[in-house]
Short mmCIF file of C-alpha atoms and ligand atoms in Angstrom, two decimals:
data_model
loop_
_atom_site.label_atom_id
_atom_site.label_comp_id
_atom_site.label_asym_id
_atom_site.label_seq_id
_atom_site.Cartn_x
_atom_site.Cartn_y
_atom_site.Cartn_z
CA UNK A 1 45.26 66.96 -101.91
CA UNK A 2 47.67 67.72 -98.94
CA UNK A 3 46.45 68.35 -95.34
CA UNK A 4 48.32 71.06 -95.09
CA UNK A 5 46.48 72.61 -98.29
CA UNK A 6 42.59 71.30 -96.96
CA UNK A 7 43.72 73.04 -94.12
CA UNK A 8 44.50 76.51 -95.27
CA UNK A 9 41.87 76.40 -97.39
CA UNK A 10 38.63 75.75 -95.53
CA UNK A 11 35.85 77.67 -95.96
CA UNK A 12 37.43 79.17 -99.01
CA UNK A 13 35.15 80.99 -101.06
CA UNK A 14 34.71 83.14 -104.40
CA UNK A 15 31.09 84.81 -103.29
CA UNK A 16 29.72 86.30 -106.53
CA UNK A 17 29.36 89.64 -106.16
CA UNK A 18 32.31 90.90 -103.69
CA UNK A 19 34.25 87.68 -104.62
CA UNK A 20 35.49 87.63 -100.86
CA UNK A 21 37.53 84.62 -99.98
CA UNK A 22 36.67 84.16 -96.60
CA UNK A 23 33.08 81.98 -95.47
CA UNK A 24 30.86 84.67 -93.90
CA UNK A 25 29.63 84.29 -90.74
CA UNK A 26 25.56 83.79 -90.18
CA UNK A 27 24.15 84.88 -86.85
CA UNK A 28 20.75 83.64 -88.96
CA UNK A 29 19.40 81.67 -86.17
CA UNK A 30 15.83 81.07 -88.52
CA UNK A 31 15.94 80.25 -92.68
CA UNK A 32 12.90 80.98 -94.67
CA UNK A 33 11.07 78.22 -96.00
CA UNK A 34 11.41 77.84 -100.08
CA UNK A 35 7.40 76.92 -99.80
CA UNK A 36 5.43 74.20 -98.03
CA UNK A 37 7.44 71.12 -97.11
CA UNK A 38 11.10 72.14 -98.98
CA UNK A 39 13.54 73.70 -97.22
CA UNK A 40 16.99 75.27 -97.92
CA UNK A 41 19.03 72.78 -95.90
CA UNK A 42 18.96 75.27 -93.62
CA UNK A 43 15.96 75.34 -90.69
CA UNK A 44 16.94 76.74 -87.55
CA UNK A 45 20.57 77.27 -85.83
CA UNK A 46 20.50 74.82 -83.15
CA UNK A 47 20.18 71.51 -86.34
CA UNK A 48 22.48 73.36 -88.89
CA UNK A 49 24.22 76.37 -89.34
CA UNK A 50 25.80 77.93 -92.10
CA UNK A 51 29.37 78.44 -91.38
CA UNK A 52 29.18 75.35 -88.59
CA UNK A 53 28.36 73.35 -91.42
CA UNK A 54 32.19 74.54 -93.00
CA UNK A 55 34.17 73.30 -90.17
CA UNK A 56 31.59 70.73 -89.47
CA UNK A 57 32.57 69.49 -93.26
CA UNK A 58 36.28 70.34 -92.91
CA UNK A 59 36.62 68.43 -89.24
CA UNK A 60 34.57 65.20 -91.12
CA UNK A 61 36.91 65.30 -94.12
CA UNK A 62 40.27 65.85 -91.64
CA UNK A 63 39.34 63.35 -89.12
CA UNK A 64 38.50 61.19 -92.63
CA UNK A 65 34.95 60.51 -90.84
CA UNK A 66 31.71 60.67 -92.00
CA UNK A 67 30.15 63.49 -90.28
CA UNK A 68 31.28 66.21 -87.95
CA UNK A 69 29.85 67.85 -84.70
CA UNK A 70 31.02 70.95 -83.74
CA UNK A 71 29.77 71.65 -80.45
CA UNK A 72 30.23 74.61 -77.12
CA UNK A 73 33.63 73.12 -75.80
CA UNK A 74 35.61 70.06 -75.24
CA UNK A 75 33.40 68.81 -72.51
CA UNK A 76 29.97 69.73 -74.54
CA UNK A 77 31.77 67.09 -77.50
CA UNK A 78 32.04 64.78 -74.77
CA UNK A 79 28.72 65.46 -72.99
CA UNK A 80 26.95 64.70 -76.05
CA UNK A 81 29.33 61.30 -76.84
CA UNK A 82 28.53 59.96 -73.83
CA UNK A 83 24.75 60.29 -74.31
CA UNK A 84 25.70 57.23 -76.25
CA UNK A 85 24.87 55.37 -73.40
CA UNK A 86 21.80 54.22 -70.93
CA UNK A 87 21.34 52.58 -67.43
CA UNK A 88 23.33 49.57 -66.64
CA UNK A 89 26.24 50.78 -69.65
CA UNK A 90 30.02 50.40 -68.35
CA UNK A 91 33.48 51.73 -70.06
CA UNK A 92 36.26 51.12 -69.71
CA UNK A 93 38.31 54.62 -70.02
CA UNK A 94 42.05 56.14 -70.23
CA UNK A 95 43.60 55.54 -66.85
CA UNK A 96 45.50 58.94 -67.53
CA UNK A 97 43.42 61.12 -68.49
CA UNK A 98 42.08 64.93 -68.30
CA UNK A 99 40.29 65.60 -64.82
CA UNK A 100 37.24 67.77 -66.27
CA UNK A 101 36.35 63.82 -68.47
CA UNK A 102 36.82 62.31 -65.32
CA UNK A 103 34.51 64.40 -63.02
CA UNK A 104 32.13 64.19 -65.80
CA UNK A 105 31.97 60.65 -65.85
CA UNK A 106 32.34 59.99 -61.99
CA UNK A 107 29.99 63.05 -60.66
CA UNK A 108 27.82 62.79 -63.74
CA UNK A 109 27.49 60.32 -65.49
CA UNK A 110 27.05 57.66 -62.49
CA UNK A 111 24.03 59.45 -61.06
CA UNK A 112 22.57 58.19 -64.66
CA UNK A 113 23.71 54.65 -64.39
CA UNK A 114 26.97 54.83 -66.23
CA UNK A 115 29.63 53.77 -65.00
CA UNK A 116 33.55 53.94 -66.23
CA UNK A 117 36.75 51.38 -64.51
CA UNK A 118 39.99 53.23 -65.54
CA UNK A 119 42.50 50.76 -66.89
CA UNK A 120 45.59 51.68 -68.50
CA UNK A 121 44.41 51.09 -72.09
CA UNK A 122 47.27 49.55 -73.78
CA UNK A 123 47.52 46.90 -71.44
CA UNK A 124 44.78 43.86 -73.05
CA UNK A 125 44.36 41.98 -70.48
CA UNK A 126 44.31 45.20 -68.32
CA UNK A 127 41.79 46.18 -71.03
CA UNK A 128 40.16 42.35 -71.18
CA UNK A 129 40.40 42.08 -66.63
CA UNK A 130 37.60 44.83 -66.88
CA UNK A 131 35.65 43.71 -69.79
CA UNK A 132 32.13 42.77 -68.14
CA UNK A 133 29.21 42.09 -69.91
CA UNK A 134 28.36 45.44 -69.52
CA UNK A 135 30.43 47.37 -71.39
CA UNK A 136 29.91 49.25 -73.83
CA UNK A 137 33.30 51.63 -75.38
CA UNK A 138 35.86 52.18 -74.71
CA UNK A 139 37.22 55.88 -74.60
CA UNK A 140 41.68 56.35 -75.19
CA UNK A 141 43.15 59.28 -74.77
CA UNK A 142 46.79 59.05 -76.69
CA UNK A 143 49.06 60.55 -75.69
CA UNK A 144 47.07 61.26 -72.13
CA UNK A 145 46.87 64.29 -70.74
CA UNK A 146 49.16 64.48 -68.38
CA UNK A 147 51.38 61.98 -68.26
CA UNK A 148 51.86 61.38 -72.26
CA UNK A 149 50.99 57.42 -72.26
CA UNK A 150 50.30 56.02 -75.68
CA UNK A 151 47.86 53.43 -76.85
CA UNK A 152 48.56 51.48 -79.51
CA UNK A 153 45.20 52.35 -81.50
CA UNK A 154 44.91 49.64 -83.88
CA UNK A 155 45.55 47.13 -81.56
CA UNK A 156 43.02 48.54 -78.64
CA UNK A 157 39.89 49.38 -81.30
CA UNK A 158 40.76 45.37 -82.93
CA UNK A 159 39.78 44.71 -79.81
CA UNK A 160 36.64 46.06 -79.00
CA UNK A 161 35.34 45.55 -82.12
CA UNK A 162 36.03 41.77 -81.76
CA UNK A 163 34.40 42.39 -78.15
CA UNK A 164 31.00 44.92 -79.24
CA UNK A 165 32.58 48.26 -78.13
CA UNK A 166 32.52 51.51 -79.70
CA UNK A 167 36.21 53.16 -79.61
CA UNK A 168 36.27 56.34 -78.67
CA UNK A 169 39.75 58.67 -79.20
CA UNK A 170 39.97 62.29 -77.00
CA UNK A 171 42.00 63.04 -80.49
CA UNK A 172 42.66 67.04 -78.89
CA UNK A 173 46.33 66.43 -78.02
CA UNK A 174 47.41 65.43 -81.37
CA UNK A 175 44.97 67.31 -84.05
CA UNK A 176 43.72 64.71 -86.96
CA UNK A 177 47.34 67.04 -88.57
CA UNK A 178 48.82 64.25 -86.32
CA UNK A 179 47.24 61.13 -85.99
CA UNK A 180 43.61 60.66 -87.58
CA UNK A 181 42.40 57.62 -85.37
CA UNK A 182 39.34 56.78 -87.60
CA UNK A 183 41.76 55.26 -89.63
CA UNK A 184 43.28 53.43 -87.50
CA UNK A 185 40.22 51.58 -86.22
CA UNK A 186 37.98 54.42 -84.07
CA UNK A 187 34.97 54.77 -84.31
CA UNK A 188 34.41 58.45 -82.77
CA UNK A 189 36.83 61.46 -82.58
CA UNK A 190 36.31 63.93 -80.15
CA UNK A 191 38.50 67.43 -79.25
CA UNK A 192 38.70 70.45 -76.94
CA UNK A 193 38.51 71.88 -80.08
CA UNK A 194 39.87 74.66 -77.83
CA UNK A 195 43.05 73.99 -77.24
CA UNK A 196 45.75 72.92 -80.63
CA UNK A 197 43.21 73.95 -83.40
CA UNK A 198 41.26 76.32 -82.53
CA UNK A 199 45.52 77.42 -81.94
CA UNK A 200 45.37 81.47 -79.88
CA UNK A 201 44.30 81.06 -76.49
CA UNK A 202 41.27 82.63 -77.40
CA UNK A 203 37.75 80.38 -78.40
CA UNK A 204 36.40 77.39 -76.87
CA UNK A 205 34.91 74.55 -78.71
CA UNK A 206 34.20 71.16 -78.89
CA UNK A 207 34.54 68.91 -82.37
CA UNK A 208 33.02 65.29 -82.07
CA UNK A 209 33.60 63.45 -85.80
CA UNK A 210 31.86 59.98 -85.93
CA UNK A 211 32.68 56.62 -88.59
CA UNK A 212 29.54 54.76 -89.84
CA UNK A 213 25.61 55.93 -91.49
CA UNK A 214 24.22 54.50 -88.45
CA UNK A 215 26.47 56.21 -85.92
CA UNK A 216 26.75 59.20 -87.45
CA UNK A 217 22.97 59.53 -87.19
CA UNK A 218 22.53 59.34 -84.30
CA UNK A 219 24.91 61.30 -83.13
CA UNK A 220 23.37 63.93 -85.50
CA UNK A 221 19.73 63.57 -83.44
CA UNK A 222 22.13 63.78 -79.78
CA UNK A 223 23.56 67.24 -81.21
CA UNK A 224 20.83 68.67 -82.13
CA UNK A 225 18.64 67.10 -79.04
CA UNK A 226 20.90 68.50 -76.38
CA UNK A 227 21.19 71.35 -78.25
CA UNK A 228 25.24 72.54 -76.91
CA UNK A 229 26.40 73.20 -80.81
CA UNK A 230 28.76 76.02 -81.78
CA UNK A 231 27.86 78.90 -82.81
CA UNK A 232 28.57 81.37 -85.99
CA UNK A 233 30.99 83.62 -84.20
CA UNK A 234 32.74 80.95 -82.58
CA UNK A 235 32.84 78.55 -85.43
CA UNK A 236 34.36 81.14 -87.53
CA UNK A 237 37.11 81.80 -85.17
CA UNK A 238 38.33 77.79 -84.81
CA UNK A 239 38.13 77.85 -88.92
CA UNK A 240 40.16 80.88 -88.76
CA UNK A 241 42.33 79.06 -86.19
CA UNK A 242 42.34 75.53 -88.19
CA UNK A 243 43.93 76.93 -91.35
CA UNK A 244 47.13 77.54 -90.60
CA UNK A 245 47.15 74.31 -87.46
CA UNK A 246 50.03 72.65 -90.19
CA UNK A 247 52.64 75.32 -88.89
CA UNK A 248 51.87 75.57 -85.75
CA UNK A 249 51.99 71.79 -84.79
CA UNK A 250 55.26 71.55 -86.74
CA UNK A 251 57.08 74.51 -84.93
CA UNK A 252 55.19 73.64 -81.28
CA UNK A 253 56.84 69.44 -82.37
CA UNK A 254 60.66 71.00 -82.44
CA UNK A 255 59.92 73.35 -79.87
CA UNK A 256 58.90 71.06 -77.83
CA UNK A 257 61.33 67.92 -78.09
CA UNK A 258 63.84 71.30 -78.04
CA UNK A 259 62.69 72.44 -74.92
CA UNK A 260 62.10 68.78 -72.91
CA UNK A 261 66.32 67.42 -74.14
CA UNK A 262 66.95 70.42 -72.43
CA UNK A 263 65.25 69.72 -68.75
CA UNK A 264 65.94 66.25 -69.41
CA UNK A 265 69.61 67.64 -69.08
CA UNK A 266 68.73 69.68 -66.08
CA UNK A 267 70.12 68.39 -62.80
CA UNK A 268 67.29 69.89 -61.02
CA UNK A 269 64.44 67.83 -63.24
CA UNK A 270 64.25 64.07 -62.26
CA UNK A 271 62.39 62.71 -64.93
CA UNK A 272 60.52 64.21 -68.13
CA UNK A 273 57.38 62.09 -70.08
CA UNK A 274 57.13 63.07 -73.72
CA UNK A 275 56.92 60.07 -76.36
CA UNK A 276 58.94 61.59 -79.03
CA UNK A 277 62.19 61.19 -77.35
CA UNK A 278 63.33 57.45 -77.60
CA UNK A 279 63.70 56.33 -73.83
CA UNK A 280 59.78 57.09 -73.83
CA UNK A 281 57.59 53.13 -73.54
CA UNK A 282 55.00 54.65 -75.76
CA UNK A 283 57.91 55.55 -78.61
CA UNK A 284 57.57 53.41 -80.71
CA UNK A 285 53.63 52.94 -81.17
CA UNK A 286 53.19 56.84 -81.21
CA UNK A 287 55.67 56.62 -84.23
CA UNK A 288 54.16 54.11 -86.10
CA UNK A 289 50.08 55.49 -85.20
CA UNK A 290 51.04 59.10 -85.44
CA UNK A 291 53.06 60.98 -88.41
CA UNK A 292 54.25 63.58 -85.38
CA UNK A 293 54.13 64.66 -81.27
CA UNK A 294 52.46 67.08 -79.44
CA UNK A 295 53.57 70.48 -78.45
CA UNK A 296 52.80 69.88 -74.59
CA UNK A 297 54.79 67.55 -71.96
CA UNK A 298 55.07 66.97 -68.96
CA UNK A 299 57.53 66.85 -65.98
CA UNK A 300 58.60 66.23 -62.39
CA UNK A 301 60.56 68.46 -60.84
CA UNK A 302 63.79 66.55 -58.06
CA UNK A 303 61.90 68.29 -55.26
CA UNK A 304 58.01 69.75 -54.46
CA UNK A 305 59.00 72.91 -52.98
CA UNK A 306 60.71 74.06 -56.20
CA UNK A 307 57.50 74.55 -57.80
CA UNK A 308 55.80 77.35 -56.78
CA UNK A 309 58.85 79.36 -57.57
CA UNK A 310 59.57 78.34 -60.70
CA UNK A 311 55.85 79.09 -61.66
CA UNK A 312 56.54 82.69 -59.55
CA UNK A 313 59.53 83.22 -61.89
CA UNK A 314 58.76 82.12 -65.18
CA UNK A 315 58.47 85.44 -66.28
CA UNK A 316 57.76 84.22 -70.43
CA UNK A 317 55.83 81.60 -69.71
CA UNK A 318 52.69 82.04 -68.52
CA UNK A 319 51.53 79.55 -65.13
CA UNK A 320 47.68 79.29 -66.49
CA UNK A 321 46.05 76.67 -67.68
CA UNK A 322 45.31 74.90 -71.18
CA UNK A 323 47.46 73.58 -74.18
CA UNK A 324 47.86 73.68 -76.99
CA UNK A 325 47.71 77.74 -78.00
CA UNK A 326 50.59 79.83 -79.65
CA UNK A 327 51.73 81.35 -76.02
CA UNK A 328 53.51 79.06 -73.57
CA UNK A 329 51.41 78.10 -70.37
CA UNK A 330 53.22 76.32 -67.28
CA UNK A 331 50.23 74.57 -65.53
CA UNK A 332 50.77 72.26 -62.47
CA UNK A 333 48.04 69.41 -62.84
CA UNK A 334 47.89 68.20 -59.31
CA UNK A 335 46.12 71.39 -58.63
CA UNK A 336 44.42 73.01 -61.51
CA UNK A 337 43.45 70.38 -65.05
CA UNK A 338 43.30 67.43 -62.10
CA UNK A 339 42.27 68.35 -59.05
CA UNK A 340 38.73 66.52 -59.23
CA UNK A 341 41.06 63.43 -59.20
CA UNK A 342 41.36 61.94 -56.10
CA UNK A 343 44.71 62.17 -54.60
CA UNK A 344 44.41 58.17 -53.80
CA UNK A 345 44.00 58.18 -58.28
CA UNK A 346 46.06 61.15 -58.81
CA UNK A 347 48.91 59.51 -57.06
CA UNK A 348 48.67 56.20 -58.54
CA UNK A 349 48.78 57.13 -62.13
CA UNK A 350 51.84 59.99 -61.46
CA UNK A 351 50.45 62.94 -60.83
CA UNK A 352 51.72 64.18 -58.03
CA UNK A 353 52.95 67.40 -56.55
CA UNK A 354 55.69 67.47 -58.16
CA UNK A 355 54.71 66.87 -62.24
CA UNK A 356 54.64 70.00 -64.30
CA UNK A 357 52.43 70.22 -67.61
CA UNK A 358 54.02 72.68 -70.08
CA UNK A 359 52.26 73.27 -73.25
CA UNK A 360 55.69 75.07 -75.38
CA UNK A 361 53.79 77.69 -77.40
CA UNK A 362 55.35 79.07 -81.46
CA UNK A 363 57.52 81.58 -79.38
CA UNK A 364 61.41 81.02 -80.33
CA UNK A 365 63.11 78.02 -78.62
CA UNK A 366 66.17 79.03 -76.94
CA UNK A 367 63.99 82.41 -75.43
CA UNK A 368 61.20 79.38 -73.68
CA UNK A 369 64.97 77.58 -72.36
CA UNK A 370 66.57 80.68 -70.67
CA UNK A 371 63.15 81.74 -68.76
CA UNK A 372 63.19 78.51 -68.10
CA UNK A 373 67.14 78.37 -66.72
CA UNK A 374 65.96 81.56 -65.04
CA UNK A 375 62.81 80.67 -63.58
CA UNK A 376 65.21 77.11 -62.41
CA UNK A 377 68.11 78.97 -61.02
CA UNK A 378 66.24 81.29 -59.39
CA UNK A 379 63.74 78.77 -57.07
CA UNK A 380 66.74 76.49 -56.97
CA UNK A 381 68.52 79.81 -54.98
CA UNK A 382 65.64 79.80 -53.27
CA UNK A 383 65.03 76.55 -51.86
CA UNK A 384 69.65 76.46 -50.56
CA UNK A 385 68.62 80.44 -48.89
CA UNK A 386 65.53 78.96 -46.86
CA UNK A 387 68.08 75.24 -46.13
CA UNK A 388 64.54 72.92 -47.52
CA UNK A 389 68.09 70.93 -48.94
N1 PLP B 1 39.61 66.65 -73.96
C1 PLP B 1 41.31 67.32 -73.44
C2 PLP B 1 42.67 66.20 -73.33
C3 PLP B 1 41.60 68.33 -72.58
O1 PLP B 1 42.77 68.58 -72.13
C4 PLP B 1 40.79 69.45 -71.83
C5 PLP B 1 40.50 70.57 -71.97
O2 PLP B 1 41.35 70.72 -71.17
C6 PLP B 1 39.32 68.77 -72.92
C7 PLP B 1 39.06 67.72 -73.68
C8 PLP B 1 38.30 69.08 -72.92
O3 PLP B 1 37.75 70.58 -73.33
P1 PLP B 1 37.14 71.97 -73.14
O4 PLP B 1 37.89 72.65 -71.83
O5 PLP B 1 37.67 72.57 -74.25
O6 PLP B 1 35.90 71.71 -72.68
#
C-alpha cells in the first residue's frame, strides 16, 4: 500500500462486539498473566502498552525500520538514544541544530563524559578532520533547524559505516512522508513527534526507530530502563494526527514554497533559507533524497530593528515557539529555540538577530501573505518614523 493509505489506516480495527474502527486507549498499567510463566505479551505498561504498541509498529513500518519506540518528548527520544554511549565516547553532530539538542549534549552528556564536535555534516573532509578513535556516531539534522542546511544521507552514512560509526538522523522536519533515512543507510531515526507527526500543536511526543536486530534490542532495553515512554492518551492523539500526515505535509510544502517565494521578492528581506528554492545550496541533494519539502523555512530581514515590530504586528500568524502544526507560527530562534547556544557559535552558524523562522501552517497562502505583508509594511513605517534608517 502507498504511504497515504498506510497512514490513514494506522490502528484501524474492526472490534468484535462493537465494530469500532479506531483502536482504543488502554489505560491499564498492569496486565493479568494467564498462568505462571505465561504472558499476553503485555506485562507492565512502561515496557509495553497496547495503544503505544500500535503507534510504535506504525512508526517502524513508516520509517522502514525494525523497531519503534514512543517517548514522552523529542528530547526524551534523544536522551534515550544518547544512552547508547558511554564515558569517553565522542559524537560528530550537525553544526546547525535544534538548541535543545545542543543543550542536552553540552550541559548534560558532557557530565557523563560523552563529548561532541559540531561540524557541517555534509562536508566529508570536516567530518574526517574531527573524527577520532573515540568517535562512535554522527548525529544529523537534515534539513537543519533553523538554517535548513542539507546533508547527503547516502554519502555520509556510507562514510560512517566505513569507520564503524552509527548514523543517527533527526527526521522531525521532513517526516517519513518525505524522507526515510533508514533506506539511505542510517541506523537510527529520531523525531520530535510534537511537530508534523502530531501536527496540531496539542501533543508532546517523541519517536525512535532503529534498524537491525541488535540495535533494536539495545534500544528496547534503554527505552524500558529510562522509562521516558509515551502515555496511552498521547499515543492515541499522535496516531490520530498521523492519519492526516500526507494531506497536511502536501499543504505545508505548497504553502511554504509560495510564502518563501513571496518573501524572496520582498524589498525588506535579505535572504530566504528554503531547500525547495533552486538557489539553495542543498537543493539538488534534497531533491535526490526526499520526495518533498518541509513546511518551515527561515529568512533574514534587512535590519534587526524590523524583527520586534514584525512579531508584534503579525495577526493570523502566531509569535510562538514550535513548528509543524496546522497553525502558522513565527519564531525568533536567537532568543527562543536557540537561546542556549552561545552567541559566538550562533553567529558563526548564522542564527543571528535578523533571523526569523516561519512554520507555515495549512491556512490559505493568500491569507498568510496578506498577514506578512501588513506586518512588514507596519514594521517599516515604524522604523521610518523612528528615523532609524
Ligand atoms: N529535534 C528537533 C529538530 C526539534 O525541532 C525539537 C523541538 O523543537 C526537538 C528535537 C525536541 O523535541 P520536543 O520539543 O518534542 O522535546
